[in-house]
CSV table of C-alpha atoms and ligand atoms in Angstrom, one decimal:
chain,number,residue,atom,x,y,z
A,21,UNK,CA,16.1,38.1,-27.0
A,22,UNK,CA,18.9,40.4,-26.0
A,23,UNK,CA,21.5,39.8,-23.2
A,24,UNK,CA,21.9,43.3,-22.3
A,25,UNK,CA,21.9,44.3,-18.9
A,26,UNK,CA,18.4,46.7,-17.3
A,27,UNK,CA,20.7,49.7,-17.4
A,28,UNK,CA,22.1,49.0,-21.1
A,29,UNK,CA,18.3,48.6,-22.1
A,30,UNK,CA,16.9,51.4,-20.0
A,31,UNK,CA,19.7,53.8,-22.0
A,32,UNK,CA,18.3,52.8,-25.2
A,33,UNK,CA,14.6,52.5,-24.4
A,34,UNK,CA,15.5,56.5,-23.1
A,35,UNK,CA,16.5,57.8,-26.4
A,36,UNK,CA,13.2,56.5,-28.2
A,37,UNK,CA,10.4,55.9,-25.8
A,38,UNK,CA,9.5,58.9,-23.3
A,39,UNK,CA,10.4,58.3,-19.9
A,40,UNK,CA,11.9,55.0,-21.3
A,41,UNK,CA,8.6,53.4,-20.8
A,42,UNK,CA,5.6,52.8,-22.5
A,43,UNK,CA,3.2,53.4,-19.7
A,44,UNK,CA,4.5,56.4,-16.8
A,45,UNK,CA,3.7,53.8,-14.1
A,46,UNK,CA,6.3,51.5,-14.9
A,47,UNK,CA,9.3,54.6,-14.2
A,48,UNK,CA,10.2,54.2,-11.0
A,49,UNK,CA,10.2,57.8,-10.6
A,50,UNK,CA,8.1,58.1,-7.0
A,51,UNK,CA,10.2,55.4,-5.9
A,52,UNK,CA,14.0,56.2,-7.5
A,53,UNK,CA,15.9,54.5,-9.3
A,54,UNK,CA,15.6,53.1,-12.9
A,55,UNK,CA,13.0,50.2,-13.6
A,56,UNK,CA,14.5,46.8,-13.9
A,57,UNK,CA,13.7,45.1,-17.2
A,58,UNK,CA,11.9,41.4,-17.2
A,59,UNK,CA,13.0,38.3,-20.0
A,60,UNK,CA,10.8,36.2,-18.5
A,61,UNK,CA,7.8,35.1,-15.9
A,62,UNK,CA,6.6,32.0,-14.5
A,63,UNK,CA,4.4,31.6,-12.1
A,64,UNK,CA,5.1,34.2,-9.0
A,65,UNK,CA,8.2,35.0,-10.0
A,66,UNK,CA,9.6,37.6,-12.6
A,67,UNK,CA,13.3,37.2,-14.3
A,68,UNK,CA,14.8,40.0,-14.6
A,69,UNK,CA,17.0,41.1,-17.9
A,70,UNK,CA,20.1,40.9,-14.9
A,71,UNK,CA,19.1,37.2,-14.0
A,72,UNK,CA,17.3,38.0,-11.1
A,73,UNK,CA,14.5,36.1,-9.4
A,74,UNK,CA,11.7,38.4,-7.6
A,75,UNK,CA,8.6,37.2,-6.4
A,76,UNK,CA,5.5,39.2,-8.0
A,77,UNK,CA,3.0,41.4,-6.3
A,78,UNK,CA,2.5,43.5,-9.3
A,79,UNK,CA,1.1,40.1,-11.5
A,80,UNK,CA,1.4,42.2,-14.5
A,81,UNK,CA,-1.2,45.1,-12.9
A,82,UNK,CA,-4.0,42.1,-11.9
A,83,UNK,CA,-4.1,40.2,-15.0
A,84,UNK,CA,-2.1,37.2,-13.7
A,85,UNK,CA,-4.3,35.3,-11.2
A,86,UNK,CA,-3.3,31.6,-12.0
A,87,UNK,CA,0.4,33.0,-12.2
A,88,UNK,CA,2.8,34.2,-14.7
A,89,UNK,CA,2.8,31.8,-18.2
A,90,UNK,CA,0.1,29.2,-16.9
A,91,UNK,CA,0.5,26.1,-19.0
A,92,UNK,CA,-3.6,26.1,-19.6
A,93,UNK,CA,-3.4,29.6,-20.9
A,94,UNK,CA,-0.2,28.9,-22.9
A,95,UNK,CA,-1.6,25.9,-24.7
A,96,UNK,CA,-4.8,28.0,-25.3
A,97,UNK,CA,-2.9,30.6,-27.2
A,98,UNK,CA,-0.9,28.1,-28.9
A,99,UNK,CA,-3.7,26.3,-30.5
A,100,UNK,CA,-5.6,29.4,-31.7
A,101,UNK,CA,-2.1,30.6,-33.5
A,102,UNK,CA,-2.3,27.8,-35.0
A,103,UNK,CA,-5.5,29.1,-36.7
A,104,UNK,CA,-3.9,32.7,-37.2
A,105,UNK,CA,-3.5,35.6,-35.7
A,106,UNK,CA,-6.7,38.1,-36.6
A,107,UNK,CA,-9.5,38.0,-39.3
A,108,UNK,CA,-11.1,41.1,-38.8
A,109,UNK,CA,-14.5,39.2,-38.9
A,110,UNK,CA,-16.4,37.6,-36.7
A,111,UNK,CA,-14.7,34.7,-35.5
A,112,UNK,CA,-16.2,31.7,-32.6
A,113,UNK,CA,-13.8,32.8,-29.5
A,114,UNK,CA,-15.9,35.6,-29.2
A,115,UNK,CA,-19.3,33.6,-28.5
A,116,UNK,CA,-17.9,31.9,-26.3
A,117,UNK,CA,-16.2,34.6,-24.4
A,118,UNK,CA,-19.9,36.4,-24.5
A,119,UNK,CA,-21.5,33.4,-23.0
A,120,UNK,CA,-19.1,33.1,-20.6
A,121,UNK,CA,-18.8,36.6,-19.4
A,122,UNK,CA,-22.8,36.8,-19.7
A,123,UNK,CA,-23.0,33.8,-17.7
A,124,UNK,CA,-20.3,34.7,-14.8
A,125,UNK,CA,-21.4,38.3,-14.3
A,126,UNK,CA,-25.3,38.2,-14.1
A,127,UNK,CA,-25.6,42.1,-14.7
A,128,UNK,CA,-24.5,42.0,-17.7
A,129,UNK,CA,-26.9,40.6,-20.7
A,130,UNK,CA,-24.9,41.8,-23.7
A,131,UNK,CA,-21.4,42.5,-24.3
A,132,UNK,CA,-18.6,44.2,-26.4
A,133,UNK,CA,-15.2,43.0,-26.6
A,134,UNK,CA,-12.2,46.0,-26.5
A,135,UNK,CA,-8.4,46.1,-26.6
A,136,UNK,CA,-7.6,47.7,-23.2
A,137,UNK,CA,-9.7,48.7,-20.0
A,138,UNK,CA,-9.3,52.2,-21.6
A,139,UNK,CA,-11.2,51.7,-24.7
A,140,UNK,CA,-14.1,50.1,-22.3
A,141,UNK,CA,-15.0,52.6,-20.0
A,142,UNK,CA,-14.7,55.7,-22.5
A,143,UNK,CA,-17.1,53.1,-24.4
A,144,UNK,CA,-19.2,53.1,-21.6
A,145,UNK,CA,-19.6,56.5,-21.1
A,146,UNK,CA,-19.9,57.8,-24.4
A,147,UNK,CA,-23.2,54.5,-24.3
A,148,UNK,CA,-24.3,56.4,-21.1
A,149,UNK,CA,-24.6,60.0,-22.3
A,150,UNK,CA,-26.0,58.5,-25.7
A,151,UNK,CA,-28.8,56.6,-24.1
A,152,UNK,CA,-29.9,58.8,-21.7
A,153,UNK,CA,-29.1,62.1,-23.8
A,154,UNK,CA,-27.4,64.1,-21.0
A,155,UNK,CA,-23.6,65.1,-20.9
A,156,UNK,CA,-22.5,65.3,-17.1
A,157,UNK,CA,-20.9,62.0,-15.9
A,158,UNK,CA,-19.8,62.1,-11.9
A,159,UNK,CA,-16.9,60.2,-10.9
A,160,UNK,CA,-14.4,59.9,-7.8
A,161,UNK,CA,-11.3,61.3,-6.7
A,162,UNK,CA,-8.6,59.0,-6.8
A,163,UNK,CA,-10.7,56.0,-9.1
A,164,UNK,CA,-8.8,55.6,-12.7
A,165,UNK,CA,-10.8,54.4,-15.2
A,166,UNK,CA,-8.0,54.7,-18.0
A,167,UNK,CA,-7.1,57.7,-19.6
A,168,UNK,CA,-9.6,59.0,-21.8
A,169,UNK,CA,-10.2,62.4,-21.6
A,170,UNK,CA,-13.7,62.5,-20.0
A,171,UNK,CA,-12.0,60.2,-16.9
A,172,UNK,CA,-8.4,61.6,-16.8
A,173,UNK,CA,-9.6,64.0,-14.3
A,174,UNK,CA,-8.7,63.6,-10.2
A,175,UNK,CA,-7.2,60.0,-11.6
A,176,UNK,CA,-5.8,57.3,-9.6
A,177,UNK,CA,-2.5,55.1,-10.4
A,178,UNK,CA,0.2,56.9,-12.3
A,179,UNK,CA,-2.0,60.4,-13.0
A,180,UNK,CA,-1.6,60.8,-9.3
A,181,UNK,CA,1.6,59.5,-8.9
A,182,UNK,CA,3.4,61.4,-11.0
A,183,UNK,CA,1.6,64.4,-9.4
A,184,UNK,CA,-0.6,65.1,-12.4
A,185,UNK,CA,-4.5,64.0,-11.6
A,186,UNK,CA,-6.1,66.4,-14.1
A,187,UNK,CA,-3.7,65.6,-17.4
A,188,UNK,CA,-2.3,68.7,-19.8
A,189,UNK,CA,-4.3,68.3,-22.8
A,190,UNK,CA,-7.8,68.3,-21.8
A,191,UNK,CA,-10.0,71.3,-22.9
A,192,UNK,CA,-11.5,72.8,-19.9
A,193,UNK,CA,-14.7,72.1,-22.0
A,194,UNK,CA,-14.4,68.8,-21.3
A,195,UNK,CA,-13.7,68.6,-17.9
A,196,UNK,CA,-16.6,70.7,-17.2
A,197,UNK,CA,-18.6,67.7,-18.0
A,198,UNK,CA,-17.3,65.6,-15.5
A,199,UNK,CA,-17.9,66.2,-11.7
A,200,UNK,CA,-15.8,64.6,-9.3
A,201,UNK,CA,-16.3,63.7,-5.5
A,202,UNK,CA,-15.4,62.2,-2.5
A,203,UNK,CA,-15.3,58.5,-2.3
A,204,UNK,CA,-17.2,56.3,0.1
A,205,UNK,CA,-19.5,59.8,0.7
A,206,UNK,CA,-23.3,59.4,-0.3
A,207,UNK,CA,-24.1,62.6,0.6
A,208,UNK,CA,-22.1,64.5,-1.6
A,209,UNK,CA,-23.6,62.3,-4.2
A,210,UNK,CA,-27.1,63.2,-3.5
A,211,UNK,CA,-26.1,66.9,-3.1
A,212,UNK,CA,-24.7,66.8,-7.0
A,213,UNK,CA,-27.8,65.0,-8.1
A,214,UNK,CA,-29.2,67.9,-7.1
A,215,UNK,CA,-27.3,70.3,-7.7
A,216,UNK,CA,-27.6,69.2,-11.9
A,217,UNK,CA,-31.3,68.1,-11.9
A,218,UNK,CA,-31.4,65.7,-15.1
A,219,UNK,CA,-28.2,66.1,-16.5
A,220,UNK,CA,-26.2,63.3,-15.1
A,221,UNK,CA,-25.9,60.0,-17.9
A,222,UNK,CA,-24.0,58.3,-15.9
A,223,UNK,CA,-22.2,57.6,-12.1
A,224,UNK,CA,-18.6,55.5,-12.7
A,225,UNK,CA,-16.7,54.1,-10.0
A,226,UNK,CA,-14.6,51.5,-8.8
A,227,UNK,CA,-16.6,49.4,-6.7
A,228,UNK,CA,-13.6,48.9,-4.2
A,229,UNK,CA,-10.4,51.4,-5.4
A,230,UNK,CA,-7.4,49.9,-6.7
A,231,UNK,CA,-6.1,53.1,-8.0
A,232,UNK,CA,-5.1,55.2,-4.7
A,233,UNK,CA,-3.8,52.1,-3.1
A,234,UNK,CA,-6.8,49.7,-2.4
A,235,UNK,CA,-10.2,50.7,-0.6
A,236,UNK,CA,-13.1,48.8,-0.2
A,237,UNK,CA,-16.6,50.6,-0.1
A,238,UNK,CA,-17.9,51.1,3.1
A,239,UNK,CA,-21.2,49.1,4.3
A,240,UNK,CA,-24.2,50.0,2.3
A,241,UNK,CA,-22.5,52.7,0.4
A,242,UNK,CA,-22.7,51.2,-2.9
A,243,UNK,CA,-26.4,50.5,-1.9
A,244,UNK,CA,-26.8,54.2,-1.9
A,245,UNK,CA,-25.0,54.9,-4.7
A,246,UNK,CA,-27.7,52.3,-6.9
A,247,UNK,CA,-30.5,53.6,-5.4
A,248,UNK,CA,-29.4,57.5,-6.3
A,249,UNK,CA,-28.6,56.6,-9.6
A,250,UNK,CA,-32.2,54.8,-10.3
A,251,UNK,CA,-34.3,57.8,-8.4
A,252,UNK,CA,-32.2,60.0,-10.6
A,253,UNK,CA,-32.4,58.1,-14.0
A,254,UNK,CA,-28.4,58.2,-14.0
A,255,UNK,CA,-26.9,54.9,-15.3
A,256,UNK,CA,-24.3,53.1,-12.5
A,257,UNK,CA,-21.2,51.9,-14.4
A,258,UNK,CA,-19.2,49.8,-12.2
A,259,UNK,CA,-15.6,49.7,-13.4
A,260,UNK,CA,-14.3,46.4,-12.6
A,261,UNK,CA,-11.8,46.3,-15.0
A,262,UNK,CA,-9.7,45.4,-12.1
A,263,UNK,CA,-11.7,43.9,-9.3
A,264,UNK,CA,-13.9,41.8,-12.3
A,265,UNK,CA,-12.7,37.7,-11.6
A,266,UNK,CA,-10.3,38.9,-9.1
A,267,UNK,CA,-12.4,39.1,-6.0
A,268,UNK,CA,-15.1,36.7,-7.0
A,269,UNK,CA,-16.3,35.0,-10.1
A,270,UNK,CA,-19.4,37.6,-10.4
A,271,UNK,CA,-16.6,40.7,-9.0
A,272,UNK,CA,-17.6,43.2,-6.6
A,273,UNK,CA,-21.1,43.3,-7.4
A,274,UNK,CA,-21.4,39.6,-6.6
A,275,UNK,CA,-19.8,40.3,-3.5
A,276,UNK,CA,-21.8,43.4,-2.6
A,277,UNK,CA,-25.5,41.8,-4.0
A,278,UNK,CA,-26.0,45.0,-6.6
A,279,UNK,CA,-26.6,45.6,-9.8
A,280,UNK,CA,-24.8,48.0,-12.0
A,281,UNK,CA,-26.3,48.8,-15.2
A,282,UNK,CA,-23.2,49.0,-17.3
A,283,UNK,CA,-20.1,47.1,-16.3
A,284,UNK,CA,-16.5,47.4,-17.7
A,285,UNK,CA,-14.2,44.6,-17.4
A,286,UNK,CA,-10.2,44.3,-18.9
A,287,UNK,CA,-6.8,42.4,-16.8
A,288,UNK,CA,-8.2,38.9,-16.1
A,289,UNK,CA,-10.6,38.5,-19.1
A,290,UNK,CA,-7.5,38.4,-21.4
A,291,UNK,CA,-5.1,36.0,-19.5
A,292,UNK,CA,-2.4,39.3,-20.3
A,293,UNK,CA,-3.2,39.6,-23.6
A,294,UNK,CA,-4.8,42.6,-24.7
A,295,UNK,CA,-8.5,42.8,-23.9
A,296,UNK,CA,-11.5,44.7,-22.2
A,297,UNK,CA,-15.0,44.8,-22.9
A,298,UNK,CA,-18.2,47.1,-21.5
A,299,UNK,CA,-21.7,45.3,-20.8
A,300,UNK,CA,-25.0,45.2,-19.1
A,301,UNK,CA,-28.7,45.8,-19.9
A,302,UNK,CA,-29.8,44.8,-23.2
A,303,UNK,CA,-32.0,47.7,-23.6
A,304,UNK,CA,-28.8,50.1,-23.0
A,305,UNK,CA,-26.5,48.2,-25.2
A,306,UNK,CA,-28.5,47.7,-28.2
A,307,UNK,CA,-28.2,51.6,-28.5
A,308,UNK,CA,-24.3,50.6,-30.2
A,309,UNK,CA,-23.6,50.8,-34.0
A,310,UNK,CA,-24.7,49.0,-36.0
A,311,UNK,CA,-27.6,48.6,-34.1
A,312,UNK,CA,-28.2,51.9,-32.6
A,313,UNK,CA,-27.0,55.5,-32.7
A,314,UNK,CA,-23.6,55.1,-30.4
A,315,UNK,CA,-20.7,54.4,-32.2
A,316,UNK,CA,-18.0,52.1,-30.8
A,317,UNK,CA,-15.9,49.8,-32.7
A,318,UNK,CA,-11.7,48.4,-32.9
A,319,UNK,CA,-9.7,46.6,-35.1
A,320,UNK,CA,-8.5,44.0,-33.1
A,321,UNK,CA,-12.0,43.8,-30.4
A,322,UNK,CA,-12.6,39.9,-30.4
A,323,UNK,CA,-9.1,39.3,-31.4
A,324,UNK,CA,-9.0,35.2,-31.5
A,325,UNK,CA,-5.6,35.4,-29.9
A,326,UNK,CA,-6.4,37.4,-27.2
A,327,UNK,CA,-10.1,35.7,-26.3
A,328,UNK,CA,-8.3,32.1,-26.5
A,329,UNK,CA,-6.0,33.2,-23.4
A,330,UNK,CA,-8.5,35.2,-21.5
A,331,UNK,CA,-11.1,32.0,-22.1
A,332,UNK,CA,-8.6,29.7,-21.2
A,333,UNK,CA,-8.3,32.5,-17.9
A,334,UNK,CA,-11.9,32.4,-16.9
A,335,UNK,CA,-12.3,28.2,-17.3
A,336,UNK,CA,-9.6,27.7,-14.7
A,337,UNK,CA,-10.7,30.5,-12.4
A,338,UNK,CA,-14.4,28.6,-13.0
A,339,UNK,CA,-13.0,24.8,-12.1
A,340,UNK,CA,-10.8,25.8,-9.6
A,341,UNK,CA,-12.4,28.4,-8.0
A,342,UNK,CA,-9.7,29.8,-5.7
A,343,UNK,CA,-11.1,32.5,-3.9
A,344,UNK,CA,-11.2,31.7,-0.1
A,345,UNK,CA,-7.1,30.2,-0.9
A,346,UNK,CA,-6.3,33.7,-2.2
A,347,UNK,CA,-7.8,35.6,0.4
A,348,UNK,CA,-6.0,33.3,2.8
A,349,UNK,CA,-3.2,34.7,1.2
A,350,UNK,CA,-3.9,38.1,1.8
A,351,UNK,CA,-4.7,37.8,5.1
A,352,UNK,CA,-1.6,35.9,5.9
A,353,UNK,CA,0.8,39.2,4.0
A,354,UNK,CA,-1.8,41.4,6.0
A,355,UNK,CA,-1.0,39.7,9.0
A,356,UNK,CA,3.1,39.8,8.5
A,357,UNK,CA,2.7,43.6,7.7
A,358,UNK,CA,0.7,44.6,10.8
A,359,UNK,CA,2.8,42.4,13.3
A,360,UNK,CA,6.6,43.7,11.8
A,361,UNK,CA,5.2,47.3,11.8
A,362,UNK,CA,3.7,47.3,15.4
A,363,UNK,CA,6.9,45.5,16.5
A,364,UNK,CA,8.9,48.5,14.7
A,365,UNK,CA,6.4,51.1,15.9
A,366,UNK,CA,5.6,51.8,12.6
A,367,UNK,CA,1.7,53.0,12.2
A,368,UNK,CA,0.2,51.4,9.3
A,369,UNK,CA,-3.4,50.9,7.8
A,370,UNK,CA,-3.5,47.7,5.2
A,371,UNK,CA,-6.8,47.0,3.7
A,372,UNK,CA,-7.3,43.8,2.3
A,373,UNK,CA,-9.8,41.5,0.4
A,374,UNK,CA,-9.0,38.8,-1.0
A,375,UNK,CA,-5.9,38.8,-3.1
A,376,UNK,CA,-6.0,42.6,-3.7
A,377,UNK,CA,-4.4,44.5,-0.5
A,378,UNK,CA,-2.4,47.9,0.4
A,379,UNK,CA,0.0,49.0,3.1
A,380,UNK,CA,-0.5,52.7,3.6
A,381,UNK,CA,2.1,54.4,6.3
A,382,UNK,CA,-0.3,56.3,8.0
A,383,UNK,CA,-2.0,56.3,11.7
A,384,UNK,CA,-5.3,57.5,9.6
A,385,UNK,CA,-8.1,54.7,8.1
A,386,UNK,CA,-8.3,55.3,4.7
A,387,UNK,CA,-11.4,55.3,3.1
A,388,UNK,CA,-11.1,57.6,0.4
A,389,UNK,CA,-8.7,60.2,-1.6
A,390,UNK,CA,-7.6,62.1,1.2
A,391,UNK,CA,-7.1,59.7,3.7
A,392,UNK,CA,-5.1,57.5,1.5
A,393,UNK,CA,-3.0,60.9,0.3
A,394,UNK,CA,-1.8,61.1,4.3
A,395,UNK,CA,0.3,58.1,3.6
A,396,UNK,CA,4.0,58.9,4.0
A,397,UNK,CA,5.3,58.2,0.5
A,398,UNK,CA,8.5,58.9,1.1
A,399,UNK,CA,8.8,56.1,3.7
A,400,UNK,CA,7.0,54.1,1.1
A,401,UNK,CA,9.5,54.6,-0.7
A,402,UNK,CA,12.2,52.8,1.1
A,403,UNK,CA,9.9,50.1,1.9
A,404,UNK,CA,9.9,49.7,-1.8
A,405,UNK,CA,13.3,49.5,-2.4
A,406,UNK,CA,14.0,47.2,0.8
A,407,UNK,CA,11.5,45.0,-0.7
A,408,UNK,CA,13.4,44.9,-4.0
A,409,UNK,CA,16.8,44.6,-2.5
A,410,UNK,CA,15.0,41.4,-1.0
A,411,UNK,CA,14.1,39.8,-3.7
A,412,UNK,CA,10.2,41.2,-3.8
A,413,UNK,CA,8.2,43.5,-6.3
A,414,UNK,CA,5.7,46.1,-5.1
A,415,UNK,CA,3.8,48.0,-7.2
A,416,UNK,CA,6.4,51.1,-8.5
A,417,UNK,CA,3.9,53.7,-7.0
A,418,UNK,CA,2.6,54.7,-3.0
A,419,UNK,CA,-1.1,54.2,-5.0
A,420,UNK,CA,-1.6,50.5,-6.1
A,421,UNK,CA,-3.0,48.1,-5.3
A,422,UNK,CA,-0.4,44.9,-4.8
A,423,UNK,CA,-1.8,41.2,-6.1
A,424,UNK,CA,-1.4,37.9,-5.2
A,425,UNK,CA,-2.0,34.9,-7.7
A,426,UNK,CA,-2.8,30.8,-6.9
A,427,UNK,CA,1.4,30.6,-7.9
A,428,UNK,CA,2.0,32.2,-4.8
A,429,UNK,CA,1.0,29.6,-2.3
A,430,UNK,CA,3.6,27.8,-0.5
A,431,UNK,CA,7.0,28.9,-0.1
A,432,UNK,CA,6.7,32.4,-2.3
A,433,UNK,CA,4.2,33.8,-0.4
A,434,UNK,CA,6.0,32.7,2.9
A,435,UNK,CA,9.4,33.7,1.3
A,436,UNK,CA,7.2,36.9,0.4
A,437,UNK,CA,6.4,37.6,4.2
A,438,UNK,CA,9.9,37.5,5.7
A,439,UNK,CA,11.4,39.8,3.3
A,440,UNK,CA,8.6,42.3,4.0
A,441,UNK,CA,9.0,41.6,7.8
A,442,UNK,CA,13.0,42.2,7.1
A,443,UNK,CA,12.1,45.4,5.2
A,444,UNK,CA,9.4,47.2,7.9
A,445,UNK,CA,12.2,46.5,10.4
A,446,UNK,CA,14.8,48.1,8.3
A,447,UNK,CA,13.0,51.3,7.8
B,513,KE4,P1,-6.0,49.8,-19.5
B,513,KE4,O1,-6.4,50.8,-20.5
B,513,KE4,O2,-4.7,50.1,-18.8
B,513,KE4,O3,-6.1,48.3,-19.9
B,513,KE4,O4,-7.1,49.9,-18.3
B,513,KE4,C1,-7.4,51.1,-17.7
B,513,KE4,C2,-8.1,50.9,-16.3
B,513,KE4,C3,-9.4,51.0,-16.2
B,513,KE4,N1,-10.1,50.8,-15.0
B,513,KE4,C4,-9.3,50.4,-13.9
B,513,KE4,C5,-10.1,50.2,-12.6
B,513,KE4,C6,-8.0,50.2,-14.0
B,513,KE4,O5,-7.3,49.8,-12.9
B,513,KE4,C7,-7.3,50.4,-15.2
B,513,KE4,C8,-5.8,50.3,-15.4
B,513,KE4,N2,-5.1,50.0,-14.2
B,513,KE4,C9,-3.7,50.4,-14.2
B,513,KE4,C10,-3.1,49.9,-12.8
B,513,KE4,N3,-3.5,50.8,-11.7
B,513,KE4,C11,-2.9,49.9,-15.3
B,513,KE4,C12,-1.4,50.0,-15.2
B,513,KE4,C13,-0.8,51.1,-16.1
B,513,KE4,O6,-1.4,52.1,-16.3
B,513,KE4,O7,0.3,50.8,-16.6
């Protein structure tokens, strides 16, 4: 492992990897500066390639709920490397994964395994338009859903923090296909509905947004949302690649009591090893190669590696169930937040469930896109860097979403408070 220094590596990586990173969000660039590099992770703390100790809020982008390098995870991966590394056949990890997944998330009946959250939801949607033979697919500005090119358009997370929501590279073709509206809105739903009688497959959306900073649905929109989709024989593909495991065992639509048809998942289910997968109704997923006319397939989907840490992930989340601790969590950096801004006369909204929260500097309530976009992200900016200088990593970007895992209990996530306090005051 090398000894240079985060500047010595960020040189080199900026001769061969654009941007010196391999995905945009990891720059720095909305926040200045050049992006520290990490050696190492234990539980909520990162060490950095300069020996520095920061607590996490980032958790590797959701992924790290029992903590950075949990011993339980670790062993799992051990003893399937043991075994090897891939077959490219069929190998036990994935039952198991399959009944677990199908077990934990109700909704969905079967399921296939992917290599990123990416791969799942363009999966997902190619299965919608497939099944129900229509091309137009509605999503919301500000959700990302990765970046293929069908949901690359008004993105979330980097797309719109490097200014670019609607990617170079698509064909306008492409983009015609996919209609994009207002968040947390039904009405603007049921106006496209029918606007394009019969030509919507499929309705995506992140149940509550991670991707413009975190938003929760309002009461009884998602409601609305289902029961548009079903009078309009559009399929609902909740995209909990991000809130799956993170907010409850059965996700969002545990939380909310609905029922999407499809469901992508990715982050937790892998333990941060690669993985995703895409699931729900039986009758829509048997439409996949080999059984059915949509084809979907990956090298590595089911890799025994990855399943063993992201099993490993979902038995401890299972046994321990941590839930109401994490959102104790949140509440209590929620809580910090509110108090050191009102103190500083700061105006700030921070929505919060459970161990996924927000602080937007803004007198406004965000609820969707444009709210969220009234956020001062300049000022974000600073808090960022006074966080950092204190020994605590945000998320890079004015629209994340921050995490907490079950490491940071105790003295990190009070550690974690002051230096936030310390930072609100310093602005
Ligand atoms: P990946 O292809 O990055 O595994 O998953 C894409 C994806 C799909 N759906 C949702 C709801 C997501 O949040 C993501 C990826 N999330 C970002 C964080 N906002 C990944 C971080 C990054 O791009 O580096």
């Amino acid at each position: 492992m090398s000894s240079q220094t985060s500047d010595q590596l960020f040189a080199r990586a900026l001769q061969l990897i654009p941007g010196g990173v391999n995905s945009p969000v990891r720059a720095f660039r909305s926040v200045g500066g050049s992006p520290f590099f990490v050696k190492a992770a234990r539980g909520a703390t990162l060490i950095t390639a300069d020996d520095r100790e920061l607590i996490d809020f980032v958790c590797t982008w959701g992924p790290a709920i029992h903590g950075h390098n949990h011993p339980r995870i670790k062993a799992a991966i051990a003893t399937a490397l043991e075994s090897g590394t891939s077959f490219g056949t069929p190998n036990p990890y994935e039952v198991e994964m399959a009944e677990l997944i199908t077990r934990l998330v109700p909704s969905i009946q079967k399921v296939r395994m992917t290599s990123s959250g990416t791969e799942a939801t363009m999966s997902a949607v190619r299965l919608a338009r497939g099944f129900t033979r229509r091309d137009k697919i509605i999503k919301f500005s500000g959700c990302y859903h990765g970046h293929s090119d069908s949901l690359l358009i008004k993105a979330g997370s980097g797309a719109l923090t490097h200014g670019h929501p609607d990617s170079a590279g698509i064909p306008a073709s492409f983009a015609r296909e996919t209609i994009v509206l207002p968040f947390n809105n039904a009405a603007a739903l049921a106006a496209a509905f029918t606007a394009h009688p019969d030509q919507i497959a499929g309705v995506i959306l992140e149940p509550y947004i991670g991707n413009v900073g975190f938003i929760p649905a309002d009461p009884g929109y998602l409601a609305a949302v289902r029961q548009l989709c079903t009078q309009h024989g559009a399929l609902l593909i909740f995209d909990e690649v991000m809130t799956g495991f993170r907010l409850a065992l059965g996700g969002v639509q545990q939380l909310e009591g609905i029922t999407p048809d499809l469901t992508t998942l990715g982050k937790i289910i892998g333990g941060g090893l690669p993985v995703g997968a895409f699931g729900g109704r039986a009758d829509i997923m048997d439409h996949l190669a080999p059984l059915g006319p949509v084809y979907q397939a990956g090298t590595l989907s089911g890799n025994p590696l990855a399943l063993s840490a992201g099993i490993a992930s979902l038995r401890l989340l299972e046994e321990l169930n941590p839930y109401a601790r994490l959102d104790a969590l949140g509440q209590q950096v929620r809580e910090a937040v509110l108090s050191a801004a009102k103190a500083k006369g700061i105006p700030v909204q921070v929505p919060q469930r459970g161990s996924m929260f927000s602080v937007f500097f803004t007198a406004t309530p965000i609820r969707d896109y444009d709210s969220a976009l009234t956020s001062d992200a300049a000022l974000f900016g600073r808090f960022f860097r006074a966080c950092l200088d204190g020994g605590v990593y945000l998320p890079p970007s004015a629209y994340e979403a921050y995490f907490l895992s079950t490491a940071h209990e105790g003295a990190a996530i009070d550690r974690a408070c002051d230096v936030i306090s310390a930072a609100l005051r310093s602005l």
